[in-house]
Amino acid sequence: MGKLYFARHGQTVWNAENKICGATDIALTALGHEQADELGRLVAAGDYGIDEILYSPLIRAAETARHVHEITGIPMRVEERLREQNFGKWESTQRGSAEFRAALAQFVNHNGDGESMMQLAQRIYNLLDELRTQSRDKTYLLVAHNGIARIVQSYFYDMTNEEFAFFGIGNCQVLEYEW
């Protein structure tokens, strides 16, 4: 039976400034590149058995995946569905604001011209269903974003609405799941 690993991209300038990146294409900082190298070394040294890296097309995730690929030699390919949620009017605003925290719990809201949490969940759940049923014996590393991590976590574990809305992981942190 296969496994699924999930890693968030390395640090970006907006991460360091506590701003919401969302679908905005923000590059890694020098620290973000170092974190991605460390992630690659961790995967290379561990017993992960990863067959393929799937990554978001946004530069911060693509660069993180590239670092892991260069260190490990694991094949990689872009997966459009791993693109971070478009947070609409919240893009580039402060992450910790009370208004944004309240918006995270509004799962059907498009936040202006953005993507609802339900739309995001649909595309990620579709991808996970596909990987689970078509490639059950393969092990994947998904390299994507904090919002995607929230959806992946909810696919595998029951969560309250509040747990879901405020779930997050650190830059280049790795989570493990079993099909």
XYZ file of C-alpha atoms in Angstrom:
179
model
C 0.000 0.000 0.000
C 1.336 3.413 -0.963
C 2.093 6.442 1.102
C 1.721 10.109 0.496
C 4.098 12.743 1.801
C 3.304 16.419 1.756
C 5.840 19.252 2.084
C 5.211 22.959 2.101
C 7.524 25.135 0.014
C 10.450 27.055 1.515
C 10.184 30.558 2.918
C 9.184 33.485 0.688
C 9.547 37.214 1.347
C 5.816 37.399 2.024
C 6.072 34.479 4.474
C 8.751 36.425 6.334
C 6.496 39.511 6.293
C 3.480 37.417 7.413
C 1.563 38.290 4.233
C -0.881 36.048 2.402
C 0.731 34.720 -0.791
C -2.154 32.668 -2.159
C -2.070 32.470 -5.957
C 0.429 35.350 -6.188
C 3.675 33.938 -7.594
C 6.298 34.854 -4.975
C 9.862 33.489 -5.123
C 11.842 31.837 -2.339
C 14.176 33.824 -0.102
C 17.782 32.716 0.442
C 16.540 30.968 3.593
C 13.794 29.317 1.530
C 16.414 27.847 -0.821
C 18.393 26.598 2.198
C 15.225 25.024 3.647
C 14.547 23.310 0.303
C 18.095 21.916 0.247
C 17.625 20.646 3.806
C 14.354 19.005 2.760
C 16.203 17.296 -0.090
C 18.893 16.033 2.280
C 16.214 14.798 4.708
C 14.459 12.849 1.949
C 17.769 11.483 0.623
C 18.828 10.291 4.084
C 15.443 8.868 5.063
C 13.546 5.723 4.189
C 10.745 7.467 2.342
C 10.608 5.303 -0.786
C 9.214 8.180 -2.855
C 8.518 7.251 -6.474
C 7.610 10.697 -7.768
C 7.436 14.342 -6.729
C 4.330 16.256 -7.785
C 4.532 20.011 -7.324
C 2.532 23.191 -7.669
C 3.337 25.350 -10.706
C 3.932 28.409 -8.503
C 7.648 29.305 -8.381
C 8.038 28.852 -4.620
C 6.869 25.229 -4.779
C 8.541 24.496 -8.130
C 11.900 25.701 -6.822
C 11.506 23.692 -3.606
C 10.709 20.556 -5.626
C 13.688 21.224 -7.912
C 16.053 21.318 -4.937
C 14.672 17.993 -3.656
C 14.905 16.454 -7.136
C 18.515 17.608 -7.652
C 19.600 16.110 -4.324
C 17.603 12.866 -4.515
C 17.178 12.183 -8.244
C 13.473 11.431 -7.668
C 11.468 12.154 -10.843
C 9.274 15.239 -10.642
C 6.365 16.713 -12.561
C 4.163 19.745 -12.240
C 0.593 19.177 -11.063
C -1.615 22.182 -11.803
C -4.209 21.179 -9.199
C -1.630 21.789 -6.433
C -1.692 25.555 -7.124
C -2.468 27.499 -3.936
C -5.929 28.918 -3.345
C -6.601 32.327 -4.835
C -7.534 34.292 -1.719
C -8.967 37.157 -3.786
C -9.012 40.447 -1.902
C -6.827 38.957 0.857
C -3.767 38.403 -1.376
C -0.771 40.395 0.013
C -2.601 41.378 3.222
C -1.466 40.491 6.739
C -2.105 36.849 7.606
C -3.057 37.382 11.246
C -5.777 39.997 10.789
C -9.100 39.300 12.495
C -10.906 39.859 9.193
C -8.835 37.244 7.359
C -9.129 34.753 10.209
C -12.915 35.126 10.049
C -12.859 34.740 6.248
C -11.008 31.405 6.589
C -14.075 29.930 8.259
C -16.369 30.999 5.393
C -15.949 27.959 3.164
C -18.230 29.076 0.323
C -17.031 32.706 0.111
C -14.982 33.707 -2.962
C -13.467 36.726 -1.170
C -14.024 38.981 -4.146
C -12.591 37.413 -7.279
C -10.880 34.489 -5.519
C -11.561 30.802 -5.087
C -13.752 29.403 -2.344
C -12.434 26.839 0.113
C -15.002 24.393 -1.264
C -13.684 24.830 -4.822
C -10.150 24.272 -3.573
C -11.196 21.147 -1.663
C -12.907 19.747 -4.745
C -9.791 19.964 -6.921
C -7.464 18.597 -4.226
C -9.836 15.792 -3.234
C -10.168 14.871 -6.931
C -6.377 14.686 -7.226
C -6.041 12.601 -4.061
C -8.823 10.247 -5.167
C -7.048 9.807 -8.489
C -3.666 9.086 -6.883
C -5.215 6.690 -4.370
C -7.158 4.655 -6.931
C -4.855 4.750 -9.948
C -1.501 4.511 -8.210
C -2.245 2.781 -4.932
C 1.173 1.112 -4.730
C 3.183 4.288 -5.454
C 4.545 6.756 -2.943
C 4.337 10.460 -3.769
C 5.780 13.633 -2.350
C 3.476 16.582 -2.952
C 5.254 19.937 -2.754
C 2.753 22.734 -2.428
C 1.321 25.323 -0.062
C -0.128 25.809 3.398
C -3.698 26.045 2.106
C -3.230 22.785 0.221
C -1.822 21.176 3.393
C -5.088 22.046 5.150
C -7.136 20.278 2.459
C -4.850 17.218 2.398
C -5.064 16.923 6.186
C -8.868 17.052 6.003
C -8.878 14.301 3.363
C -7.189 11.892 5.762
C -8.491 13.080 9.159
C -11.755 14.387 10.566
C -11.428 17.986 11.682
C -13.748 20.513 13.234
C -14.413 23.640 11.181
C -12.137 25.604 13.491
C -9.319 23.024 13.275
C -9.634 23.073 9.505
C -9.672 26.861 9.206
C -6.532 27.290 11.306
C -4.500 24.216 10.363
C -1.052 25.036 9.029
C 2.472 23.716 8.699
C 5.913 25.297 8.587
C 8.035 25.928 5.547
C 9.501 22.633 4.265
C 7.761 20.665 7.009
C 6.834 17.118 5.916
C 3.611 15.293 6.718
C 3.069 11.558 6.113
C -0.168 9.798 5.174
C -1.095 6.218 4.264
C -3.713 5.260 1.722
